[in-house]
PDB file of C-alpha atoms in Angstrom:
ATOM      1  CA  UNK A 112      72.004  81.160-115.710  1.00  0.00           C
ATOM      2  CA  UNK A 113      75.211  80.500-117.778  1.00  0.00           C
ATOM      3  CA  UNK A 114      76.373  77.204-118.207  1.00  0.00           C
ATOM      4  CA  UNK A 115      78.877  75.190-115.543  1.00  0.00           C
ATOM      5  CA  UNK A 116      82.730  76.099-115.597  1.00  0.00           C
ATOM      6  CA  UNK A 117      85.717  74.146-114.888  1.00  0.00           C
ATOM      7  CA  UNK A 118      86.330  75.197-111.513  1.00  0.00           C
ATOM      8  CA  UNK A 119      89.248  74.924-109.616  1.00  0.00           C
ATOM      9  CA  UNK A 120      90.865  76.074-105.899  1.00  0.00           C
ATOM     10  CA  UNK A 121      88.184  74.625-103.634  1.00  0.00           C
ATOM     11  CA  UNK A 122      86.322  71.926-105.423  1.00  0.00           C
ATOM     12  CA  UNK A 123      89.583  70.208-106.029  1.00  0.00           C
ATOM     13  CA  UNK A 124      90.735  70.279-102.151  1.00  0.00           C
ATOM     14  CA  UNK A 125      86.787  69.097-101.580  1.00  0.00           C
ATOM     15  CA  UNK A 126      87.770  66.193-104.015  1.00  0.00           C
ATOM     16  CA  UNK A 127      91.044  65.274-102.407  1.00  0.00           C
ATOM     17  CA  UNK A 128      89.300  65.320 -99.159  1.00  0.00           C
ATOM     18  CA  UNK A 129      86.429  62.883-100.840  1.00  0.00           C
ATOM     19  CA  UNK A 130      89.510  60.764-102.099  1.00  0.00           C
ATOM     20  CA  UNK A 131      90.981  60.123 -98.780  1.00  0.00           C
ATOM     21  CA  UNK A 132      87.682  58.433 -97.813  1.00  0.00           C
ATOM     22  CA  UNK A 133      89.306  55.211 -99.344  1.00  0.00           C
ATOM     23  CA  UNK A 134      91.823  54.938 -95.895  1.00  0.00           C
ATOM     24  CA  UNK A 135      89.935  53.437 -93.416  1.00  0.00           C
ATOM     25  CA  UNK A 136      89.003  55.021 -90.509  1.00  0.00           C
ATOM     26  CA  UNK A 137      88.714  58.699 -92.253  1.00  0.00           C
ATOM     27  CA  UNK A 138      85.626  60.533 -91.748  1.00  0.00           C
ATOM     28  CA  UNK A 139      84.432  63.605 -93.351  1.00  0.00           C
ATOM     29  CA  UNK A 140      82.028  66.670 -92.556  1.00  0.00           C
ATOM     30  CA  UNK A 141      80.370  68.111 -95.377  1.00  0.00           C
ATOM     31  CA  UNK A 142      79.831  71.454 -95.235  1.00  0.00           C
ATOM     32  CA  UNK A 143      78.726  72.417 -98.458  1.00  0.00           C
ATOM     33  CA  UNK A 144      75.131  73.876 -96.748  1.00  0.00           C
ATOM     34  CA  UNK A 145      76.852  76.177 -93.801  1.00  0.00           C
ATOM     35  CA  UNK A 146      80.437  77.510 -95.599  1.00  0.00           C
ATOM     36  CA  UNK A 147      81.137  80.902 -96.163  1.00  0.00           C
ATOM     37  CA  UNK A 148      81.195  81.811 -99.715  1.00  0.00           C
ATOM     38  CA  UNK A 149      84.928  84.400 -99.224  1.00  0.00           C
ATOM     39  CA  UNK A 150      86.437  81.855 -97.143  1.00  0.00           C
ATOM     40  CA  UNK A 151      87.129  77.836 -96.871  1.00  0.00           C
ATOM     41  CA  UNK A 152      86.661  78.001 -93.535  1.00  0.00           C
ATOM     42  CA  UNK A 153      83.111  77.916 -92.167  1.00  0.00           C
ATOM     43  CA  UNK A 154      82.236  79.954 -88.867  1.00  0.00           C
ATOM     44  CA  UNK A 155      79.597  77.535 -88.163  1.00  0.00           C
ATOM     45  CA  UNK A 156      81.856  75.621 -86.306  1.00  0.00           C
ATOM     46  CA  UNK A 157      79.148  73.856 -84.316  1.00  0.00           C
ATOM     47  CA  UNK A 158      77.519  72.234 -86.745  1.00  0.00           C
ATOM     48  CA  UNK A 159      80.618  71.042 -88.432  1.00  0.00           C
ATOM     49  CA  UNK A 160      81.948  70.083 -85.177  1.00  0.00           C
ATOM     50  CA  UNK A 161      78.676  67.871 -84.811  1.00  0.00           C
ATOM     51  CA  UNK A 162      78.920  66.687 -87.705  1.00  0.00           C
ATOM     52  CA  UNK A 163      81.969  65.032 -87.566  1.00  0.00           C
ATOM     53  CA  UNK A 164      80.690  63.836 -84.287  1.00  0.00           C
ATOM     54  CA  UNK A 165      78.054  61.743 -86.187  1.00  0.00           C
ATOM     55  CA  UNK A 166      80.315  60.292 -88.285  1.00  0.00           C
ATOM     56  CA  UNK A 167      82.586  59.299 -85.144  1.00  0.00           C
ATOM     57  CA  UNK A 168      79.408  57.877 -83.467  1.00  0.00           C
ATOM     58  CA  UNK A 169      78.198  55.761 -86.487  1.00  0.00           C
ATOM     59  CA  UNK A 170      81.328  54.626 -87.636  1.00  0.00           C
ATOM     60  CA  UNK A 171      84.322  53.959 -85.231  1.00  0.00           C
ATOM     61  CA  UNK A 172      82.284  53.453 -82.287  1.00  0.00           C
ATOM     62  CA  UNK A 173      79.182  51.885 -83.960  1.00  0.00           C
ATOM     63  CA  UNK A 174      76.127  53.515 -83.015  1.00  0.00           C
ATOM     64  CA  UNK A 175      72.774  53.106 -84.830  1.00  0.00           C
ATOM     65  CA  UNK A 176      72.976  56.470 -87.434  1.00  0.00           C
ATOM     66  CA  UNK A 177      73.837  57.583 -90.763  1.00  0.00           C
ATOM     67  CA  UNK A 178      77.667  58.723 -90.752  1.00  0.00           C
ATOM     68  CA  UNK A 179      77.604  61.665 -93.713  1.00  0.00           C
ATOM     69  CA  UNK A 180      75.783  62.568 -96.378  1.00  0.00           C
ATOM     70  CA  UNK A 181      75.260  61.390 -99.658  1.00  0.00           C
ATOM     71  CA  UNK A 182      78.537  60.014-101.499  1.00  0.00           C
ATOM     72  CA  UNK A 183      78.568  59.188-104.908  1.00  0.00           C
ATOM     73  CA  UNK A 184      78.795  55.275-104.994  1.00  0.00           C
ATOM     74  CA  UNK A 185      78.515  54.800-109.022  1.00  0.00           C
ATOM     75  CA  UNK A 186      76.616  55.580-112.529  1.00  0.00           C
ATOM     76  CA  UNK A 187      74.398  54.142-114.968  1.00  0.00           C
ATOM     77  CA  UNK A 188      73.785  55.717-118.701  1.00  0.00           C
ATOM     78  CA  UNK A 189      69.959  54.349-119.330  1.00  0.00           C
ATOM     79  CA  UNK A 190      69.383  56.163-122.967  1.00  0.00           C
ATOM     80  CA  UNK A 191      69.925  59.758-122.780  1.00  0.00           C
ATOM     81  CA  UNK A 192      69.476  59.921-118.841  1.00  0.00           C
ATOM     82  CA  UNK A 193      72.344  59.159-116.028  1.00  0.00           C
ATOM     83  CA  UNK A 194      71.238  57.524-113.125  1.00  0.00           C
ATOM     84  CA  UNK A 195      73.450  58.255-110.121  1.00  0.00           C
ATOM     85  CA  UNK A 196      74.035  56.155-107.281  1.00  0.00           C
ATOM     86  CA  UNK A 197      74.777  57.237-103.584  1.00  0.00           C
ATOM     87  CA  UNK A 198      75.586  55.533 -99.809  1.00  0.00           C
ATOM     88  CA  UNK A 199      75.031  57.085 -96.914  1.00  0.00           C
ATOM     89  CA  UNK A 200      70.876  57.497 -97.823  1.00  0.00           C
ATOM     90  CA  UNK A 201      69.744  56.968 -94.545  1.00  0.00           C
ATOM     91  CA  UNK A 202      65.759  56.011 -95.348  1.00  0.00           C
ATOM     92  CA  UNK A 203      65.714  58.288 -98.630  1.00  0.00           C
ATOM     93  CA  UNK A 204      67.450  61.334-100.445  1.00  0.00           C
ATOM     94  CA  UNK A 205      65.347  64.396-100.023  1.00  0.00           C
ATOM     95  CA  UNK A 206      65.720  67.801-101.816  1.00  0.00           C
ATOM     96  CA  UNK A 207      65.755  70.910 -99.781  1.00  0.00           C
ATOM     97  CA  UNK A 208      63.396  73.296-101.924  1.00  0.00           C
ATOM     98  CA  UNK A 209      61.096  73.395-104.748  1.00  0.00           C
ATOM     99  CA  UNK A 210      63.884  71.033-107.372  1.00  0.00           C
ATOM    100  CA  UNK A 211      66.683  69.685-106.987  1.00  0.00           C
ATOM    101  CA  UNK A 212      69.687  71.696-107.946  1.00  0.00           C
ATOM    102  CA  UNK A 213      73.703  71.846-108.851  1.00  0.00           C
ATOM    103  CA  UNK A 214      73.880  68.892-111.122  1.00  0.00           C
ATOM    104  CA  UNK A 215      75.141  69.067-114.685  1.00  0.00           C
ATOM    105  CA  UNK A 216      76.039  66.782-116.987  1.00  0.00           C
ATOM    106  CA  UNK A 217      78.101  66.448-120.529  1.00  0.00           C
ATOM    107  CA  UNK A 218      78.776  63.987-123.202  1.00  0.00           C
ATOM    108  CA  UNK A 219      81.414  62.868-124.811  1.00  0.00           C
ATOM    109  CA  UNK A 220      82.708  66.461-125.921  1.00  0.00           C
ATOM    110  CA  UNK A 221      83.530  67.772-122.034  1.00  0.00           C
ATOM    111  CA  UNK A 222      80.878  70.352-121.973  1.00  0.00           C
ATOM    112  CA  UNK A 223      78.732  70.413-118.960  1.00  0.00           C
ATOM    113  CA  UNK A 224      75.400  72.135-118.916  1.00  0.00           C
ATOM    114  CA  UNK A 225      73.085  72.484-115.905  1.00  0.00           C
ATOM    115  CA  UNK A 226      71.041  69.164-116.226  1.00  0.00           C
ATOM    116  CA  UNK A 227      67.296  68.237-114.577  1.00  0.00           C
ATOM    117  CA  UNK A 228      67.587  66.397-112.125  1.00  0.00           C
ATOM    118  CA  UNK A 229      64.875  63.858-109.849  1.00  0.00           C
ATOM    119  CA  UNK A 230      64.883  61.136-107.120  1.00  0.00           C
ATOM    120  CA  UNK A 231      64.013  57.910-107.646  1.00  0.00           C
ATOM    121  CA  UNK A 232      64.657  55.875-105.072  1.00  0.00           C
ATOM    122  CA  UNK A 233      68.408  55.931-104.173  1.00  0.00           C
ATOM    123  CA  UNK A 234      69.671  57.367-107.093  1.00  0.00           C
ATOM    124  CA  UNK A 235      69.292  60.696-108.521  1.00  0.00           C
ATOM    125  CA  UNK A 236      68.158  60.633-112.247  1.00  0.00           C
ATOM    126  CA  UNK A 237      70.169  63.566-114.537  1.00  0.00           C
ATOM    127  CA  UNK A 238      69.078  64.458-118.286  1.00  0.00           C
ATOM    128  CA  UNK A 239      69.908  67.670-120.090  1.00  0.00           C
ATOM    129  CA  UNK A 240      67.827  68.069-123.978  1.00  0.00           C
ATOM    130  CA  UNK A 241      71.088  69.336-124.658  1.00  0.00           C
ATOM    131  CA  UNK A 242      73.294  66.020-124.005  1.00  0.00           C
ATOM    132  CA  UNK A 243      71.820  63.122-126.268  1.00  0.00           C
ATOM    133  CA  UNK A 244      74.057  61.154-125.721  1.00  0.00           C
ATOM    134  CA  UNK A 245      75.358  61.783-122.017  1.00  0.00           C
ATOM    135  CA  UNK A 246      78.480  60.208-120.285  1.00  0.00           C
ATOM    136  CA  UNK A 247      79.286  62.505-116.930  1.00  0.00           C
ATOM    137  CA  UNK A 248      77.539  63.946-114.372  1.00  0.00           C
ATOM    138  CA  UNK A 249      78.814  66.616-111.685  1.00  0.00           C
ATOM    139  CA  UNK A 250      77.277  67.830-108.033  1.00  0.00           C
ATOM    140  CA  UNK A 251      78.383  71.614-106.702  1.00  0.00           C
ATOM    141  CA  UNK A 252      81.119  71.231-109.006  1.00  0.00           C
ATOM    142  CA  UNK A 253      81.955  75.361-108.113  1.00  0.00           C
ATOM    143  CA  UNK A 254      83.645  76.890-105.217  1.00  0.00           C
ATOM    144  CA  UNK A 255      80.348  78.522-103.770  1.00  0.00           C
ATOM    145  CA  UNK A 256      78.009  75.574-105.620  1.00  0.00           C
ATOM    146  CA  UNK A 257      73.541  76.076-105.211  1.00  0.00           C
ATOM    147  CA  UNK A 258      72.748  72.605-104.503  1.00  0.00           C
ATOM    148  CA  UNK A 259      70.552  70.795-101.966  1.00  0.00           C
ATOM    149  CA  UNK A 260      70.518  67.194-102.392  1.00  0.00           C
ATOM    150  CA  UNK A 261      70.405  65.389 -98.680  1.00  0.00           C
ATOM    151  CA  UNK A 262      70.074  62.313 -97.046  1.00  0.00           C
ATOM    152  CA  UNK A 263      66.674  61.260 -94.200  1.00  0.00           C
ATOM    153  CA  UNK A 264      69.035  62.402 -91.484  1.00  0.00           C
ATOM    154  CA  UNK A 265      69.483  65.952 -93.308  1.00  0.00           C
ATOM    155  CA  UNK A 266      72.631  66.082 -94.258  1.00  0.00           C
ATOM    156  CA  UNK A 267      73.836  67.453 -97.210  1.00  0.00           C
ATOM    157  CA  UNK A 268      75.150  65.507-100.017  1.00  0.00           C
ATOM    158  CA  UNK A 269      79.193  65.439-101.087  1.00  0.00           C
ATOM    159  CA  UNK A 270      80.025  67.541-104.399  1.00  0.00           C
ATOM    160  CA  UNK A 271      81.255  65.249-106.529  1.00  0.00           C
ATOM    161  CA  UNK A 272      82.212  64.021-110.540  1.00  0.00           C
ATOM    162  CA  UNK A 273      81.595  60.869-112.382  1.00  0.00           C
ATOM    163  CA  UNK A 274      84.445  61.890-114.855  1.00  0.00           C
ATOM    164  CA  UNK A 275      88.179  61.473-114.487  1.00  0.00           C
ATOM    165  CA  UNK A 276      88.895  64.388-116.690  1.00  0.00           C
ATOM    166  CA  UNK A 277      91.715  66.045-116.147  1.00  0.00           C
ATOM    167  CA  UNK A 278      91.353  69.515-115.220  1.00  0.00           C
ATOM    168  CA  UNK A 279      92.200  72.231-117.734  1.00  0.00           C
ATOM    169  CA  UNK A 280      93.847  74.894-114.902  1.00  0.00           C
ATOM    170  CA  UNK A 281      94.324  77.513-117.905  1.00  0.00           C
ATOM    171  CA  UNK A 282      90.227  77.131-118.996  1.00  0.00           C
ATOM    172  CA  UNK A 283      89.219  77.270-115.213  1.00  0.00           C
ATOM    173  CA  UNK A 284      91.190  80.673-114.473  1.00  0.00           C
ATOM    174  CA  UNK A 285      89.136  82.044-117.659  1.00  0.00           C
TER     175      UNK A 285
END
């Protein structure tokens, strides 16, 4: 599998979404798990439509739940690993398959390579062989992204990026 890409189009209007998560009362479905891979809109409309119900429930009228999935809450470097730390858990993170999927991770440089990845409690743990010395970690960081990190209640976890990079538009069209 080649190595992560800058990606743009979709994973930045996913991160402006994320970003408006700071307003309060602003709620997000992710969809991540149920899009269609030609087109932003998903035609699974009833499980997005549910989904956003959940978070409605849980967290303007208060009912016992979990809201969303996963969101990236903050990082730790421990050595050569990152561990990564979400909200939104619910009683554990699960993986939906065999591993866990769609991290990478880069050092200092800005490359990102596809990175191993495991659950340890609430955090997912991220190493590469190929990143000694490791300072970023990204989640379905691509338009169509493999990934399948979710929360107890089965929701899917938010793409997201440790870094503040700014995004090379002329490397990402490449």
């Amino acid at each position: 599998q080649a190595e992560p890409t800058e990606s743009t189009g979709w994973v930045m209007v996913r991160e402006g979404m994320l970003k408006t998560l700071d307003l309060p009362r602003t709620g997000m479905a992710i969809t991540v798990d149920i899009g269609e891979a030609g087109d932003i809109h998903p035609k699974n409309k009833q499980d997005v439509g549910l989904r956003l119900a959940t978070w409605a429930l849980a967290d303007v009228y208060g009912k016992p739940g979990v809201p969303t999935g996963p969101l990236y809450e903050s990082m730790d470097r421990k050595g050569d690993t990152i561990a990564v730390h979400f909200g939104n858990v619910g009683n554990r993170l699960v993986v939906r398959g065999d591993e866990l999927v769609g991290f990478a991770i880069a050092g200092a440089d800005k490359k990102f390579v596809w990175a191993e990845a495991k659950i340890v409690g609430d955090t997912v743990v991220v190493s590469s062989p190929k990143v000694k010395d490791p300072v970023a970690v990204r989640y379905a960081w691509a338009p169509n992204p493999k990934c399948n990190l979710h929360n107890s209640a089965g929701l899917p976890a938010s793409p997201f990026r440790t870094d503040n990079w700014p995004i090379e538009l002329d490397a990402a069209r490449r």
